[in-house]
XYZ file of C-alpha atoms in Angstrom:
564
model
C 128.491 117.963 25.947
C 128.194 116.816 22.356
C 130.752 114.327 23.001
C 129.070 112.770 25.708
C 126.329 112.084 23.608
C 127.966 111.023 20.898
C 129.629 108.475 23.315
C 125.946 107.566 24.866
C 124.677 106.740 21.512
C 126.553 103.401 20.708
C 124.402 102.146 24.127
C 121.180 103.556 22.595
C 121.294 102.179 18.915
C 122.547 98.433 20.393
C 119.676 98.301 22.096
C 117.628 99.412 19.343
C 119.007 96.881 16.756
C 118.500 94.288 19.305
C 114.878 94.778 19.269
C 114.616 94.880 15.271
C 117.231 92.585 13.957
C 116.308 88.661 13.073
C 112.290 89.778 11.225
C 109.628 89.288 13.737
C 110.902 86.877 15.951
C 112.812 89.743 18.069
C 110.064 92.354 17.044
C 107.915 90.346 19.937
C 111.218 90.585 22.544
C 109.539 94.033 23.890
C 105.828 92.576 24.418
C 107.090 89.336 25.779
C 109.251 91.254 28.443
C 106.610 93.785 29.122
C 103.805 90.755 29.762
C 105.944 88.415 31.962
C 107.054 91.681 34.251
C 103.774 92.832 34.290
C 102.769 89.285 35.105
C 105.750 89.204 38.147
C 105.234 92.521 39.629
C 101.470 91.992 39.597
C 102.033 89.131 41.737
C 104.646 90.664 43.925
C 101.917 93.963 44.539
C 99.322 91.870 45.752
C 101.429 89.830 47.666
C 103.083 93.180 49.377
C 99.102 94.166 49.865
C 97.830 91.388 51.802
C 101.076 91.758 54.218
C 100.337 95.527 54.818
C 96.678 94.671 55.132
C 97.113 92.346 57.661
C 99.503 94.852 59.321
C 97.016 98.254 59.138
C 94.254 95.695 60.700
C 96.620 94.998 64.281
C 95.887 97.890 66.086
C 98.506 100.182 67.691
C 101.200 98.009 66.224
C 100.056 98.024 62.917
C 101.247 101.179 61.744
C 104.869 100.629 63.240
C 105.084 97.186 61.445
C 104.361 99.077 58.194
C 107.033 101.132 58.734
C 109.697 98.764 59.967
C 108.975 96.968 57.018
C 109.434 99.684 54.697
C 112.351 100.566 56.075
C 113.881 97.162 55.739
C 113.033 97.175 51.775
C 114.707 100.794 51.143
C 118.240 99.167 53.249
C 117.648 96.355 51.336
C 117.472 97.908 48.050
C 119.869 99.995 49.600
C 122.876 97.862 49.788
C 121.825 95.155 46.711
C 122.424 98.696 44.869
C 125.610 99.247 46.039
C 127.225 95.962 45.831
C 125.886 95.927 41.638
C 127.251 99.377 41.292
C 130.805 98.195 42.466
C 131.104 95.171 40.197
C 129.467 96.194 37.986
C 131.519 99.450 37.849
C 134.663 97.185 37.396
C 133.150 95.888 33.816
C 132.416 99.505 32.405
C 134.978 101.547 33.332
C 137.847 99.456 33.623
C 137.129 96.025 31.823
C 135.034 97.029 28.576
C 136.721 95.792 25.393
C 135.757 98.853 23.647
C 137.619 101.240 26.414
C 141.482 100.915 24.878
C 139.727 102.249 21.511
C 137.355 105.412 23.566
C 140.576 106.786 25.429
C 141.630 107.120 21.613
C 139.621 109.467 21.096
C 140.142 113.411 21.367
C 137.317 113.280 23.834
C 138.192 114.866 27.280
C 138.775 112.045 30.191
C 135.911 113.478 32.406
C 133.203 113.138 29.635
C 134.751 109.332 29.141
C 134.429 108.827 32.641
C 131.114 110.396 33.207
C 129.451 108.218 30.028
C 130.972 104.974 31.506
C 129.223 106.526 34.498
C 125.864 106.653 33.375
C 126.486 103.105 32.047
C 126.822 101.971 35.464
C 123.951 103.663 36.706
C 121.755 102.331 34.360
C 123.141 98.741 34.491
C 122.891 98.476 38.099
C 119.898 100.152 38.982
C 117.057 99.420 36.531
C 116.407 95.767 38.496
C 116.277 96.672 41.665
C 114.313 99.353 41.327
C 111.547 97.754 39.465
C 111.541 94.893 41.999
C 111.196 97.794 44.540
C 108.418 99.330 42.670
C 105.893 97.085 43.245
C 105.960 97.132 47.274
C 106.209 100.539 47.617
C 103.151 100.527 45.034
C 101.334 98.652 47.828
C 102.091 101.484 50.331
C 100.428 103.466 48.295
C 97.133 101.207 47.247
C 96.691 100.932 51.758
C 97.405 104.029 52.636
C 96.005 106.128 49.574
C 98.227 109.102 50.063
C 97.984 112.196 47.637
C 98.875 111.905 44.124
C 102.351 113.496 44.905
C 103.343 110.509 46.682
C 104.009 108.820 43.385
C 106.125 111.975 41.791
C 108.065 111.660 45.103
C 108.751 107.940 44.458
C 109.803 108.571 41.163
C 112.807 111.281 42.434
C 113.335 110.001 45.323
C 114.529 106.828 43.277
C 116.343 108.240 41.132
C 118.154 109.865 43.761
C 119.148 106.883 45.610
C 120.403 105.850 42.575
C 122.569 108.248 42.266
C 123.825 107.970 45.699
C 124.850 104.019 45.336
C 126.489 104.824 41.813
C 128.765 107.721 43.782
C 129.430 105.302 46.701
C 130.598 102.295 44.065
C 132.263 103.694 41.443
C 134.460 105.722 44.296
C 135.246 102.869 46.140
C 136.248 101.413 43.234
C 138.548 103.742 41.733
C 139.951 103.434 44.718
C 140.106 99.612 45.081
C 141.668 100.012 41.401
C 144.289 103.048 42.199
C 145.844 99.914 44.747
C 145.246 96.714 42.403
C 145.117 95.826 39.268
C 141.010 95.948 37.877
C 141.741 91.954 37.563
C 142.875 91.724 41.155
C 140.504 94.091 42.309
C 137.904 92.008 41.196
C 138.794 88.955 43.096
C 139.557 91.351 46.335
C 135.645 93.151 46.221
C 133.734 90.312 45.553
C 135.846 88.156 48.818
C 135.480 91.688 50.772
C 131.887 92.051 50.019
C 130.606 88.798 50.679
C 132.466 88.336 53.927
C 130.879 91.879 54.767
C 127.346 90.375 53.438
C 127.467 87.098 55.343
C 129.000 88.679 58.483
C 125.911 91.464 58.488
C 123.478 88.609 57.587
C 124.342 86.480 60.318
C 124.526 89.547 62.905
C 120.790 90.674 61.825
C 119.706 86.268 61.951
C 121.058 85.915 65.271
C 119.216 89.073 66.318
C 115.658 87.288 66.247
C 113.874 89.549 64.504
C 111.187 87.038 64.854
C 110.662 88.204 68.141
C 108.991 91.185 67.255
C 105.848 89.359 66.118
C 105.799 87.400 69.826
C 105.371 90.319 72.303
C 105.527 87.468 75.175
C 109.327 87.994 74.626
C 108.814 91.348 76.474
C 108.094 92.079 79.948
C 105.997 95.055 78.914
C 103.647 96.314 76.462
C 105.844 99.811 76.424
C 109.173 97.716 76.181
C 107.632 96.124 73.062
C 106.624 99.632 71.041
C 109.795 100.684 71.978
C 111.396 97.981 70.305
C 109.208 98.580 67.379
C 109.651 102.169 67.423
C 113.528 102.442 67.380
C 114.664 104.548 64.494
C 117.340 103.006 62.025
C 120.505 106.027 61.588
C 119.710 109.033 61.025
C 122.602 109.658 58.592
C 121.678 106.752 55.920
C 120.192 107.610 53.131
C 117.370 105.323 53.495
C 116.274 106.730 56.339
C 115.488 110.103 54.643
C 113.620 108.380 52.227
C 111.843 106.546 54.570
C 111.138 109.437 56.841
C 109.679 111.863 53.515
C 107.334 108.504 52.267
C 106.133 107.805 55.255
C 105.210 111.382 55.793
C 103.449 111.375 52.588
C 101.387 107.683 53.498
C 100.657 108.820 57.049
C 99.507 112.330 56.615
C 101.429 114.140 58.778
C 103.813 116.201 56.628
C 105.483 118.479 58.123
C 108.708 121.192 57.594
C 111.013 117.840 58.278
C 109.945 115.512 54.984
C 111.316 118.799 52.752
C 114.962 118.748 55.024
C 115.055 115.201 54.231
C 114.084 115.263 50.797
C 116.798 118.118 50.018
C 119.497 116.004 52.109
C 119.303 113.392 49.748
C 119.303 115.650 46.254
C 121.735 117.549 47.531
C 124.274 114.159 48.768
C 123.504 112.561 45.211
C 124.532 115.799 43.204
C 127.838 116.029 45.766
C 128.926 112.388 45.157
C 128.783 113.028 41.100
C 131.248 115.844 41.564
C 133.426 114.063 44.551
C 133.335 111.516 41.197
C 134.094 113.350 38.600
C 137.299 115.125 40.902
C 138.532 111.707 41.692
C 138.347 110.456 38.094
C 140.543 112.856 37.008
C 143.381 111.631 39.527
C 142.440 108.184 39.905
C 140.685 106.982 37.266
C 144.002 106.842 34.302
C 145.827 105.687 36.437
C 143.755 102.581 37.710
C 142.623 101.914 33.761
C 146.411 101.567 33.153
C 146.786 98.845 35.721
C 143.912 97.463 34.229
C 145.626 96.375 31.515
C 148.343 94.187 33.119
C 147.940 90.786 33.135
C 147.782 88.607 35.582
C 149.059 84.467 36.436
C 147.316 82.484 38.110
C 147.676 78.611 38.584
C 145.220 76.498 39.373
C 145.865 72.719 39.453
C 147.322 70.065 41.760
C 146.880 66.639 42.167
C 143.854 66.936 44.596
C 142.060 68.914 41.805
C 143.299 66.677 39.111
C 142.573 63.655 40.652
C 138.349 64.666 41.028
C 138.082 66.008 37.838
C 139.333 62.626 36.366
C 136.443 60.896 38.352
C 134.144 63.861 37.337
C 134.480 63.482 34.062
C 135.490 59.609 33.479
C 131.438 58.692 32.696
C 130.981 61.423 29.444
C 133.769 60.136 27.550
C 136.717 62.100 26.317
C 134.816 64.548 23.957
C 132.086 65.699 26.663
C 134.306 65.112 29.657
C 136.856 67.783 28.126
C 134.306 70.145 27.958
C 132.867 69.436 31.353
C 137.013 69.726 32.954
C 137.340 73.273 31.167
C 134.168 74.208 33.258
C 135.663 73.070 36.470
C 138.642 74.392 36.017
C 137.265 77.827 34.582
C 135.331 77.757 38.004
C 137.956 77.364 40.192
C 140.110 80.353 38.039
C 137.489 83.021 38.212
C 137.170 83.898 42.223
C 133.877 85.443 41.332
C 132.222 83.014 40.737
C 133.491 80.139 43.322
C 133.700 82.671 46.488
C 130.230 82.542 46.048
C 129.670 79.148 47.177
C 130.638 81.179 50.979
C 127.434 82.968 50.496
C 125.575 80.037 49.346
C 126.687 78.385 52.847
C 125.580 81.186 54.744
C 122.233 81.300 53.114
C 121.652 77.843 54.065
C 122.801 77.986 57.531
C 120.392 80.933 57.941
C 117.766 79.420 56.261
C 118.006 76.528 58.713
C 117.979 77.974 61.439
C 114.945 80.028 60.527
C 113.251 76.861 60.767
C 114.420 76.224 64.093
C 113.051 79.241 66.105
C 109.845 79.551 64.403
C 107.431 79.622 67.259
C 104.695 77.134 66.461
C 103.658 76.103 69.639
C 102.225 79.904 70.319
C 99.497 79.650 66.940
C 96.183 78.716 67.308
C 96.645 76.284 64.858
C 96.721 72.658 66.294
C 101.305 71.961 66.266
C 100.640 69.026 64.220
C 98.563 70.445 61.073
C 100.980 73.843 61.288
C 103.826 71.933 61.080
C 103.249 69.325 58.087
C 101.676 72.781 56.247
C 104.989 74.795 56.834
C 106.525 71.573 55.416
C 104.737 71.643 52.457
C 105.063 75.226 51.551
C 108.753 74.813 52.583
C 109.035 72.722 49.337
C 107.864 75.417 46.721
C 110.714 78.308 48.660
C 113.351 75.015 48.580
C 112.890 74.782 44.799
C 113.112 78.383 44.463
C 116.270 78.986 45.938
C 117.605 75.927 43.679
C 116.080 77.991 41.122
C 118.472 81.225 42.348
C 121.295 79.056 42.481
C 120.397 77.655 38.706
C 120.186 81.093 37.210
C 123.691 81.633 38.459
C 125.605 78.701 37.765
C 123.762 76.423 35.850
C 121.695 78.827 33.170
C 124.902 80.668 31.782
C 126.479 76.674 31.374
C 126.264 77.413 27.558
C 126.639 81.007 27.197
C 130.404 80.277 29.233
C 131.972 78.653 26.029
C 132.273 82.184 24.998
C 133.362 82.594 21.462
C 135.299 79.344 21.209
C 131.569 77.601 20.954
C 132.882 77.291 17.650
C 135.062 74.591 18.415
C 132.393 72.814 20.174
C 129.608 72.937 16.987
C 132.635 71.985 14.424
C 133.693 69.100 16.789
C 132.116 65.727 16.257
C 130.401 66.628 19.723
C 126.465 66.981 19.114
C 124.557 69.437 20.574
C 122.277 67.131 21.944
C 125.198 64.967 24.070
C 126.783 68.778 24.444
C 123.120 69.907 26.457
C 122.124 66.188 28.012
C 125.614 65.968 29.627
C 125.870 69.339 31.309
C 122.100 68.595 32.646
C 123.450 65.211 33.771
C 126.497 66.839 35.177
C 124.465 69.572 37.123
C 121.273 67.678 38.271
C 123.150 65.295 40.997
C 124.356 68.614 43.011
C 121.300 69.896 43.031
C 119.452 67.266 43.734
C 121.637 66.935 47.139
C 121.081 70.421 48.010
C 117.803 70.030 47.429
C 117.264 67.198 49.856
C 119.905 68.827 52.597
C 117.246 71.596 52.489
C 114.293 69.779 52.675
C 114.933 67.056 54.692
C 116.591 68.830 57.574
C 113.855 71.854 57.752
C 111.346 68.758 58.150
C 113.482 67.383 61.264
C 113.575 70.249 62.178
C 110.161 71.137 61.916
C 109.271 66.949 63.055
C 106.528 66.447 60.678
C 104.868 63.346 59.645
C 107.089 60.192 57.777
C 104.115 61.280 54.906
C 104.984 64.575 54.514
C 108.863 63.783 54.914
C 108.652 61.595 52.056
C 106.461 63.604 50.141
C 108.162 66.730 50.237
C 111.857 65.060 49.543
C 109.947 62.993 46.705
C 108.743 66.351 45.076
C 112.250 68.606 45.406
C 113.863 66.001 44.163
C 111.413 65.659 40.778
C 111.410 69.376 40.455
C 114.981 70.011 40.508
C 115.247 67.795 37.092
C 112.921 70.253 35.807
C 114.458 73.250 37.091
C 118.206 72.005 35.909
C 116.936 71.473 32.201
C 114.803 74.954 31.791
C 118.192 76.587 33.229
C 119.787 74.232 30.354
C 117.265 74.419 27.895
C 116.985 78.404 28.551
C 120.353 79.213 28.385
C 120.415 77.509 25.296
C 118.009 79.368 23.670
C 119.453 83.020 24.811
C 122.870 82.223 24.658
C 125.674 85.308 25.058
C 129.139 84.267 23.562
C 130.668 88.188 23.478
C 129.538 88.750 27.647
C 132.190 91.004 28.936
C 131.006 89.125 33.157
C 129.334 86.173 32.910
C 127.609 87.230 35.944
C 126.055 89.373 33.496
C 124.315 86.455 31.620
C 121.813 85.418 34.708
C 120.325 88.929 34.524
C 120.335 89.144 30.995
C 116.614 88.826 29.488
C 116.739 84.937 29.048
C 117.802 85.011 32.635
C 114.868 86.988 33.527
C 112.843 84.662 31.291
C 114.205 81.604 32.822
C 113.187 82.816 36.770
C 109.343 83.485 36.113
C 108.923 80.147 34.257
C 110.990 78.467 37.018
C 108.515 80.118 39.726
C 105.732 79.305 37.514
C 106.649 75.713 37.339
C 107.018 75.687 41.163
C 103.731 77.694 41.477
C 102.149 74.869 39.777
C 103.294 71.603 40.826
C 102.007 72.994 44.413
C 98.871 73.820 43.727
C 98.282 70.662 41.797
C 99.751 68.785 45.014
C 98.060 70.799 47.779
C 94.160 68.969 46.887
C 95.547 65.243 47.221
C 98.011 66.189 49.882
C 95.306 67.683 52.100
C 93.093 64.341 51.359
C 95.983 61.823 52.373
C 96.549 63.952 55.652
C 93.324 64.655 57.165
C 92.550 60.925 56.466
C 95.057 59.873 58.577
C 94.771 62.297 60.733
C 91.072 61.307 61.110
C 92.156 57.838 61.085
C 89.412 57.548 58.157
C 89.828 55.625 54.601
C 89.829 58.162 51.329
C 86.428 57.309 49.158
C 86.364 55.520 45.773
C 85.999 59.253 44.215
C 89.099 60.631 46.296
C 91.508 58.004 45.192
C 90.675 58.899 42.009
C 91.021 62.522 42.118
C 94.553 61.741 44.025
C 95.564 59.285 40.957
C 94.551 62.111 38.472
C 96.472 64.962 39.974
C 99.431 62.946 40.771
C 99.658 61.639 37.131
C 99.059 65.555 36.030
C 102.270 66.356 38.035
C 104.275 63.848 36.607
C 103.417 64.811 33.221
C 104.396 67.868 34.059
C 107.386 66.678 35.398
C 108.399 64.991 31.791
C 107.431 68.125 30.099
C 109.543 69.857 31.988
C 112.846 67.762 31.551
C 112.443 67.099 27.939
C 110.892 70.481 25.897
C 113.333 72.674 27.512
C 116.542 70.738 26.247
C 114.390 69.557 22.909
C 114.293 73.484 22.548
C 117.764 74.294 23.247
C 119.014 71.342 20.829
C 117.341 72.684 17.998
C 118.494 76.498 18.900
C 122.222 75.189 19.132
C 121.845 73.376 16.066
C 120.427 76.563 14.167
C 123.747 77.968 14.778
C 125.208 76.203 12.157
């Protein structure tokens, strides 16, 4: 036991320098974090709150809805948990520069294997679960349950923790024991993203949305029975649905204890299942690890549209820019992606096209242009997803060759302006495909069309330059994934002022908008006062716009420079 916490501690005082080193600049790190998650989460609660108010006020229904719903956040957290414990498992245990130096040691393989254990429990698990907390906060705010409902929470957690570590770091060893870690890699992430987008698709073309439009059922019993049909009883999530819910409604009973022991009792067998396997598995598949592997990547296709890629930033900047591309197209973990990417956006067109508007209360015409206009804050915040993971760790991807970059006659300041040049025009398209088809989709007014693609397209300039500027200023040469850098704490950083950003530029937009639109819907001319308020705010957002672009890069310049 004293070796595994000798082996722990390396974790514990890195993190502890990390917060003291560099005076009193890094000294604030803690408070910063601490006030912008507090500032998220706060957000996220009372959002969660007005959804299960709404719900608890529907009568007969209500109380199902609540449950569905909480349900479909425990899966959700669920599966996100296992899919971070199985790559992320593949860095720790397999992929770690430090391991060739810890299987050194006199220190016996299962206390290796269990510390690199814990290291993947605690990578993979703290962000979820926090995102978790706050809607399961909310549960308790409605419903006040007893105090005990918030111990429960607490192990309950922890146990399905547990229970997604087991299921990823067996599967895998496994994956391992048959490929090389390298290869592995490259086969999980294509295996698990089919799996996502194939399960994704399957739940879309489902129509959930028909549970909220009991018209689609020829019976009031037909429709609670929809409502009421139980996920499977052999997931984990369902115990921990079944024992909260007990808890929120009331009705505790002999079953909530069953459930609760089910799941201690399945996270403590999946550590020792581990720990068994480790010793026959896990040698062996750190062994493979370290073969190497070939890969080419090239052709004349590729060649030919990275030369017209590159040909406007010169040779100094376009040589950086073609080591990017072809880095991309190398590293299947990070391209594959773009599969998922395509299934998002199919899905999240086609949400758009079975919304049923024509059953609200709301006149079509006003629903529609108002769906349109909130549609433009969720646009920009998936582009704002999408920048966290390609475009924010642009800088941090040099790695530690930077070096060359910073003793090259390449400035930071061309170095920063050309990757946001380089980035912006993709984004900007995806952007508008987003926009511009959910408004055809959803026919709105030419107004509101041209409004909405004006605005994406403005606010993905200043969501490409705080992902620059950002990942600039919390760079990470030494990252071991550099899907690690988008959840690092500039990552983190980067998402709430991205949302905030968004959050803004709407609210600033939603006074004149309304003005412009109920005028013409009115057929009535705006007042001497209006057109003023509508020049005022408009000039505000542009501002804002500017702002935007140029601090976050005029930030990173000076942070890159600082390097020396």
């Amino acid at each position: 036991m004293a070796d595994l916490f000798l082996l722990l501690t390396p974790r514990w005082l890195g993190f502890r320098n990390s917060l003291q080193r560099r005076g009193g600049g890094y000294r604030k790190r803690p408070l910063v974090i601490m006030s912008a998650g507090l500032l998220f989460l706060g957000l996220m609660f009372v959002l969660s709150t007005r959804v299960l108010i709404y719900f608890r006020e529907e009568e007969v229904i209500g109380d199902l809805l609540a449950y569905q719903l909480l349900s479909m956040v425990l899966l959700t957290l669920f599966s996100l948990l296992v899919f971070s414990h199985i790559i992320t498992a593949l860095s720790t245990l397999y992929l770690s520069k430090d391991l060739e130096f810890v299987h050194s040691s006199p220190v016996p393989l299962e206390e290796v294997f269990f510390s690199r254990w814990l290291y993947t429990l605690i990578d993979s698990s703290w962000m979820a679960l926090v995102f978790g907390l706050p809607v399961l906060m909310a549960y308790g705010y409605v419903y006040r349950p007893p105090p005990v409902y918030y111990l429960t929470l607490i192990h309950l957690g922890v146990a399905m923790a547990f229970i997604t570590a087991g299921i990823g770091v067996l599967f895998t060893m496994i994956m391992v024991s048959v490929f090389p870690a390298q290869k592995t890699r490259d086969v999980v992430i294509l295996l698990v993203l089919v799996m996502f987008v194939a399960l994704y698709f399957l739940f879309r073309f489902m129509r959930p949305e028909r549970l909220v439009d009991p018209d689609a059922f020829f019976s009031v019993m037909q429709y609670l029975s929809a409502l009421k049909t139980p996920d499977s009883p052999y997931l984990p999530t369902h115990w921990i649905s079944a024992v909260l819910w007990a808890q929120l409604s009331g009705r505790e009973n002999g079953d909530h204890l069953f459930h609760a022991l089910l799941l201690w009792s399945s996270a403590g067998a999946l550590v020792v299942i581990n720990i068994w396997a480790a010793r026959s598995l896990y040698f062996v598949g750190f062994s493979k690890s370290l073969e190497t592997r070939r890969r080419r990547v090239g052709g004349r296709v590729l060649n030919r549209i990275i030369q017209c890629l590159t040909a406007p930033f010169g040779d100094d900047l376009g040589s950086v820019i073609e080591k990017d591309i072809r880095v991309f197209f190398r590293d299947n973990t990070q391209w594959s992606q773009l599969f998922l990417l395509g299934a998002l956006m199919v899905v999240y067109l086609y949400n758009f096209s079975v919304l049923p508007l024509e059953k609200s209360v709301i006149q079509l015409e006003i629903l529609q242009n108002e769906i349109a206009f909130l549609n433009t804050g969720l646009a920009g915040f998936v582009i704002s997803a999408v920048s966290v993971r390609f475009i924010f760790p642009a800088v941090s991807s040099e790695g530690e060759a930077f070096w060359i970059i910073r003793s090259s006659p390449l400035s930071p300041a061309k170095f920063l302006w050309g990757k946001f040049v380089f980035y912006v025009i993709p984004m900007i398209f995806l952007g508008e495909i987003l926009t511009v088809i959910t408004n055809h989709l959803l026919r709105v007014t030419p107004f509101m069309m041209a409004l909405s693609s004006l605005t994406i397209g403005m606010s993905v300039f200043g969501i490409v330059a705080l992902a620059i500027g950002m990942g600039a200023l919390y760079p990470d040469f030494r990252h071991e994934n550099i899907a690690g850098v988008a959840t690092s704490f500039g990552g983190l950083l980067y998402m709430m002022l991205s949302a905030s950003f968004l959050a803004l530029i709407i609210l600033l937009e939603a006074g004149p908008t309304y003005l412009i639109f109920t005028s013409m819907m009115k057929n009535e001319p705006l007042t001497g006062l209006q057109w003023i308020f509508i020049i005022l705010s408009f000039s505000i957002i542009l501002s804002i716009f500017f702002i935007a672009v140029i601090q976050p890069l005029k930030r990173g310049i000076r942070a890159l420079e600082a390097l020396g």
